[in-house]
Amino acid sequence: MTIRTKESLSGFVASDPELTFTSKGDARLYARIGQPQARVEDDGTFTQLEPTFTDLVMFRRSAELAHEQFQKGDNFLAEGETRTYTGSDGTEREQFVASRIGHDNNITRYTVDRTPPERETPQQETPVREQVQQALADREAQLDPEPPAATSATSAQRDAVAR
């Protein structure tokens, strides 16, 4: 059995993350991200170079969560894939399309909240569920009509039996 892997990317958020929505209504996160660069010198020391920059995008619920949790300057690790696209100016550009993202725990201090996330039910299910519940209640009412009201003679017989 093979281990399924994806590309990974680490770096820092270089711009304020922007949340927009596609024409289909899906959330889209965009952020400019940077990767620090260094060169190893002959004596074993490192010389810091200018960072390289690229675009990071995410979609749907992952984009919404990332927008809530990340801000400019945060260090991150992301999983996804690099895609090439043609920009509005006609030039080819690369962007990293992340499916998962998290803070880099080698650099960032944080606490972990282990409460399970609340599951969202799709909006279309609620009316259907209510319709099914109403149909079941109607059917049950037809099968199990209310018992007739007790007469005073029946009540007197029950009282006599109870004594």
PDB file of C-alpha atoms in Angstrom:
ATOM      1  CA  MET A   1       0.000   0.000   0.000  1.00  0.00           C
ATOM      2  CA  THR A   2       1.440   3.367  -0.996  1.00  0.00           C
ATOM      3  CA  ILE A   3       1.467   6.431   1.204  1.00  0.00           C
ATOM      4  CA  ARG A   4      -0.505   9.253  -0.379  1.00  0.00           C
ATOM      5  CA  THR A   5       1.492  12.477  -0.323  1.00  0.00           C
ATOM      6  CA  LYS A   6       1.021  16.050  -1.493  1.00  0.00           C
ATOM      7  CA  GLU A   7       3.320  19.023  -1.881  1.00  0.00           C
ATOM      8  CA  SER A   8       4.031  21.060   1.226  1.00  0.00           C
ATOM      9  CA  LEU A   9       4.988  24.687   1.624  1.00  0.00           C
ATOM     10  CA  SER A  10       6.248  26.639   4.601  1.00  0.00           C
ATOM     11  CA  GLY A  11       6.712  30.346   4.967  1.00  0.00           C
ATOM     12  CA  PHE A  12       5.074  33.461   6.348  1.00  0.00           C
ATOM     13  CA  VAL A  13       1.914  35.383   5.463  1.00  0.00           C
ATOM     14  CA  ALA A  14       3.162  38.558   3.742  1.00  0.00           C
ATOM     15  CA  SER A  15      -0.193  40.300   3.152  1.00  0.00           C
ATOM     16  CA  ASP A  16      -3.478  40.541   4.994  1.00  0.00           C
ATOM     17  CA  PRO A  17      -5.482  37.456   3.939  1.00  0.00           C
ATOM     18  CA  GLU A  18      -8.473  38.383   1.756  1.00  0.00           C
ATOM     19  CA  LEU A  19     -11.722  36.406   1.770  1.00  0.00           C
ATOM     20  CA  THR A  20     -13.867  36.667  -1.354  1.00  0.00           C
ATOM     21  CA  PHE A  21     -16.527  34.472  -2.938  1.00  0.00           C
ATOM     22  CA  THR A  22     -16.588  32.807  -6.342  1.00  0.00           C
ATOM     23  CA  SER A  23     -19.476  33.171  -8.783  1.00  0.00           C
ATOM     24  CA  LYS A  24     -20.799  29.844  -7.407  1.00  0.00           C
ATOM     25  CA  GLY A  25     -20.752  31.246  -3.868  1.00  0.00           C
ATOM     26  CA  ASP A  26     -17.711  29.285  -2.630  1.00  0.00           C
ATOM     27  CA  ALA A  27     -15.340  31.051  -0.248  1.00  0.00           C
ATOM     28  CA  ARG A  28     -11.872  31.872  -1.642  1.00  0.00           C
ATOM     29  CA  LEU A  29      -8.912  32.953   0.474  1.00  0.00           C
ATOM     30  CA  TYR A  30      -6.011  34.808  -1.139  1.00  0.00           C
ATOM     31  CA  ALA A  31      -2.761  35.776   0.561  1.00  0.00           C
ATOM     32  CA  ARG A  32       0.653  36.750  -0.648  1.00  0.00           C
ATOM     33  CA  ILE A  33       3.173  34.554   1.137  1.00  0.00           C
ATOM     34  CA  GLY A  34       6.955  34.641   1.470  1.00  0.00           C
ATOM     35  CA  GLN A  35       9.672  32.080   2.024  1.00  0.00           C
ATOM     36  CA  PRO A  36      12.862  33.141   3.817  1.00  0.00           C
ATOM     37  CA  GLN A  37      16.055  32.344   1.906  1.00  0.00           C
ATOM     38  CA  ALA A  38      19.597  31.857   3.215  1.00  0.00           C
ATOM     39  CA  ARG A  39      22.964  30.983   1.731  1.00  0.00           C
ATOM     40  CA  VAL A  40      25.547  28.825   3.514  1.00  0.00           C
ATOM     41  CA  GLU A  41      28.978  30.451   3.451  1.00  0.00           C
ATOM     42  CA  ASP A  42      32.312  28.604   3.262  1.00  0.00           C
ATOM     43  CA  ASP A  43      32.923  29.164   6.976  1.00  0.00           C
ATOM     44  CA  GLY A  44      29.589  27.482   7.871  1.00  0.00           C
ATOM     45  CA  THR A  45      27.668  30.682   8.660  1.00  0.00           C
ATOM     46  CA  PHE A  46      24.439  31.696   6.981  1.00  0.00           C
ATOM     47  CA  THR A  47      23.746  34.872   5.060  1.00  0.00           C
ATOM     48  CA  GLN A  48      20.077  35.905   4.982  1.00  0.00           C
ATOM     49  CA  LEU A  49      18.849  36.671   1.463  1.00  0.00           C
ATOM     50  CA  GLU A  50      15.689  38.394   0.274  1.00  0.00           C
ATOM     51  CA  PRO A  51      12.618  36.154   0.640  1.00  0.00           C
ATOM     52  CA  THR A  52      10.818  34.772  -2.413  1.00  0.00           C
ATOM     53  CA  PHE A  53       7.102  35.458  -2.758  1.00  0.00           C
ATOM     54  CA  THR A  54       4.153  33.676  -4.326  1.00  0.00           C
ATOM     55  CA  ASP A  55       0.363  33.535  -4.036  1.00  0.00           C
ATOM     56  CA  LEU A  56      -1.533  31.143  -1.773  1.00  0.00           C
ATOM     57  CA  VAL A  57      -5.210  30.373  -2.338  1.00  0.00           C
ATOM     58  CA  MET A  58      -7.718  28.157  -0.533  1.00  0.00           C
ATOM     59  CA  PHE A  59     -11.356  27.374  -1.182  1.00  0.00           C
ATOM     60  CA  ARG A  60     -14.630  26.621   0.637  1.00  0.00           C
ATOM     61  CA  ARG A  61     -14.716  25.926   4.390  1.00  0.00           C
ATOM     62  CA  SER A  62     -10.918  25.656   4.635  1.00  0.00           C
ATOM     63  CA  ALA A  63     -10.663  29.204   3.271  1.00  0.00           C
ATOM     64  CA  GLU A  64     -13.144  30.528   5.841  1.00  0.00           C
ATOM     65  CA  LEU A  65     -11.311  28.868   8.741  1.00  0.00           C
ATOM     66  CA  ALA A  66      -7.900  30.071   7.535  1.00  0.00           C
ATOM     67  CA  HIS A  67      -9.235  33.622   7.187  1.00  0.00           C
ATOM     68  CA  GLU A  68     -10.352  33.529  10.840  1.00  0.00           C
ATOM     69  CA  GLN A  69      -7.051  32.103  12.120  1.00  0.00           C
ATOM     70  CA  PHE A  70      -4.266  33.737  10.065  1.00  0.00           C
ATOM     71  CA  GLN A  71      -2.986  37.261   9.785  1.00  0.00           C
ATOM     72  CA  LYS A  72      -0.057  39.045   8.208  1.00  0.00           C
ATOM     73  CA  GLY A  73       3.237  37.887   9.744  1.00  0.00           C
ATOM     74  CA  ASP A  74       2.066  34.410  10.832  1.00  0.00           C
ATOM     75  CA  ASN A  75       4.345  31.457  10.047  1.00  0.00           C
ATOM     76  CA  PHE A  76       2.612  28.462   8.494  1.00  0.00           C
ATOM     77  CA  LEU A  77       2.894  24.994   6.986  1.00  0.00           C
ATOM     78  CA  ALA A  78       0.510  24.123   4.150  1.00  0.00           C
ATOM     79  CA  GLU A  79      -0.380  21.064   2.097  1.00  0.00           C
ATOM     80  CA  GLY A  80      -1.635  21.288  -1.468  1.00  0.00           C
ATOM     81  CA  GLU A  81      -0.310  21.707  -4.991  1.00  0.00           C
ATOM     82  CA  THR A  82       1.391  24.284  -7.168  1.00  0.00           C
ATOM     83  CA  ARG A  83      -0.591  25.429 -10.187  1.00  0.00           C
ATOM     84  CA  THR A  84       0.397  27.584 -13.125  1.00  0.00           C
ATOM     85  CA  TYR A  85      -2.138  30.040 -14.528  1.00  0.00           C
ATOM     86  CA  THR A  86      -2.227  32.962 -16.926  1.00  0.00           C
ATOM     87  CA  GLY A  87      -2.746  36.296 -15.182  1.00  0.00           C
ATOM     88  CA  SER A  88      -4.967  39.105 -16.429  1.00  0.00           C
ATOM     89  CA  ASP A  89      -1.865  40.740 -17.969  1.00  0.00           C
ATOM     90  CA  GLY A  90      -1.146  37.591 -20.027  1.00  0.00           C
ATOM     91  CA  THR A  91       1.900  36.423 -18.064  1.00  0.00           C
ATOM     92  CA  GLU A  92       2.172  32.921 -16.625  1.00  0.00           C
ATOM     93  CA  ARG A  93       2.229  32.823 -12.839  1.00  0.00           C
ATOM     94  CA  GLU A  94       2.396  30.175 -10.141  1.00  0.00           C
ATOM     95  CA  GLN A  95       0.211  29.890  -7.088  1.00  0.00           C
ATOM     96  CA  PHE A  96       0.005  27.376  -4.272  1.00  0.00           C
ATOM     97  CA  VAL A  97      -3.492  25.943  -3.833  1.00  0.00           C
ATOM     98  CA  ALA A  98      -3.626  24.764  -0.221  1.00  0.00           C
ATOM     99  CA  SER A  99      -6.062  22.143   0.987  1.00  0.00           C
ATOM    100  CA  ARG A 100      -4.769  22.321   4.586  1.00  0.00           C
ATOM    101  CA  ILE A 101      -2.860  24.939   6.529  1.00  0.00           C
ATOM    102  CA  GLY A 102      -1.607  25.296  10.075  1.00  0.00           C
ATOM    103  CA  HIS A 103       0.660  27.463  12.170  1.00  0.00           C
ATOM    104  CA  ASP A 104       4.314  26.407  12.240  1.00  0.00           C
ATOM    105  CA  ASN A 105       4.783  25.040  15.755  1.00  0.00           C
ATOM    106  CA  ASN A 106       8.581  25.455  15.537  1.00  0.00           C
ATOM    107  CA  ILE A 107       8.080  29.212  15.507  1.00  0.00           C
ATOM    108  CA  THR A 108       4.541  29.926  16.769  1.00  0.00           C
ATOM    109  CA  ARG A 109       3.289  29.422  20.330  1.00  0.00           C
ATOM    110  CA  TYR A 110      -0.318  28.358  20.637  1.00  0.00           C
ATOM    111  CA  THR A 111      -2.723  26.251  22.672  1.00  0.00           C
ATOM    112  CA  VAL A 112      -4.703  23.374  21.238  1.00  0.00           C
ATOM    113  CA  ASP A 113      -8.491  23.245  21.564  1.00  0.00           C
ATOM    114  CA  ARG A 114      -9.473  19.585  21.299  1.00  0.00           C
ATOM    115  CA  THR A 115     -13.246  20.029  21.440  1.00  0.00           C
ATOM    116  CA  PRO A 116     -14.727  18.374  18.358  1.00  0.00           C
ATOM    117  CA  PRO A 117     -15.848  20.813  15.669  1.00  0.00           C
ATOM    118  CA  GLU A 118     -19.573  21.260  15.222  1.00  0.00           C
ATOM    119  CA  ARG A 119     -20.851  19.613  12.084  1.00  0.00           C
ATOM    120  CA  GLU A 120     -22.850  21.831   9.807  1.00  0.00           C
ATOM    121  CA  THR A 121     -25.912  20.348   8.174  1.00  0.00           C
ATOM    122  CA  PRO A 122     -26.483  21.479   4.610  1.00  0.00           C
ATOM    123  CA  GLN A 123     -29.221  24.081   4.346  1.00  0.00           C
ATOM    124  CA  GLN A 124     -31.251  21.953   1.940  1.00  0.00           C
ATOM    125  CA  GLU A 125     -31.623  19.107   4.437  1.00  0.00           C
ATOM    126  CA  THR A 126     -33.533  21.106   7.046  1.00  0.00           C
ATOM    127  CA  PRO A 127     -36.760  21.598   5.044  1.00  0.00           C
ATOM    128  CA  VAL A 128     -36.670  17.972   3.857  1.00  0.00           C
ATOM    129  CA  ARG A 129     -36.136  16.695   7.397  1.00  0.00           C
ATOM    130  CA  GLU A 130     -39.032  18.853   8.662  1.00  0.00           C
ATOM    131  CA  GLN A 131     -41.290  17.597   5.848  1.00  0.00           C
ATOM    132  CA  VAL A 132     -40.447  13.971   6.657  1.00  0.00           C
ATOM    133  CA  GLN A 133     -41.065  14.522  10.381  1.00  0.00           C
ATOM    134  CA  GLN A 134     -44.428  16.186   9.638  1.00  0.00           C
ATOM    135  CA  ALA A 135     -45.453  13.358   7.277  1.00  0.00           C
ATOM    136  CA  LEU A 136     -44.553  10.778   9.953  1.00  0.00           C
ATOM    137  CA  ALA A 137     -46.553  12.676  12.580  1.00  0.00           C
ATOM    138  CA  ASP A 138     -49.576  12.888  10.230  1.00  0.00           C
ATOM    139  CA  ARG A 139     -49.347   9.174   9.443  1.00  0.00           C
ATOM    140  CA  GLU A 140     -49.062   8.289  13.129  1.00  0.00           C
ATOM    141  CA  ALA A 141     -52.130  10.395  13.906  1.00  0.00           C
ATOM    142  CA  GLN A 142     -54.104   8.464  11.260  1.00  0.00           C
ATOM    143  CA  LEU A 143     -53.015   5.080  12.626  1.00  0.00           C
ATOM    144  CA  ASP A 144     -53.433   5.869  16.314  1.00  0.00           C
ATOM    145  CA  PRO A 145     -56.496   8.071  16.816  1.00  0.00           C
ATOM    146  CA  GLU A 146     -57.060   9.547  20.265  1.00  0.00           C
ATOM    147  CA  PRO A 147     -58.995   7.229  22.619  1.00  0.00           C
ATOM    148  CA  PRO A 148     -62.630   8.234  23.218  1.00  0.00           C
ATOM    149  CA  ALA A 149     -63.291  10.378  26.283  1.00  0.00           C
ATOM    150  CA  ALA A 150     -64.004   8.311  29.400  1.00  0.00           C
ATOM    151  CA  THR A 151     -67.613   8.356  30.564  1.00  0.00           C
ATOM    152  CA  SER A 152     -68.548   8.828  34.200  1.00  0.00           C
ATOM    153  CA  ALA A 153     -69.707   5.164  34.402  1.00  0.00           C
ATOM    154  CA  THR A 154     -66.319   3.951  33.188  1.00  0.00           C
ATOM    155  CA  SER A 155     -64.601   6.202  35.724  1.00  0.00           C
ATOM    156  CA  ALA A 156     -66.814   4.838  38.497  1.00  0.00           C
ATOM    157  CA  GLN A 157     -65.912   1.259  37.478  1.00  0.00           C
ATOM    158  CA  ARG A 158     -62.196   2.111  37.558  1.00  0.00           C
ATOM    159  CA  ASP A 159     -62.540   3.701  40.985  1.00  0.00           C
ATOM    160  CA  ALA A 160     -64.325   0.614  42.289  1.00  0.00           C
ATOM    161  CA  VAL A 161     -61.608  -1.706  40.925  1.00  0.00           C
ATOM    162  CA  ALA A 162     -58.877   0.472  42.408  1.00  0.00           C
ATOM    163  CA  ARG A 163     -60.373   0.257  45.944  1.00  0.00           C
TER     164      ARG A 163
END
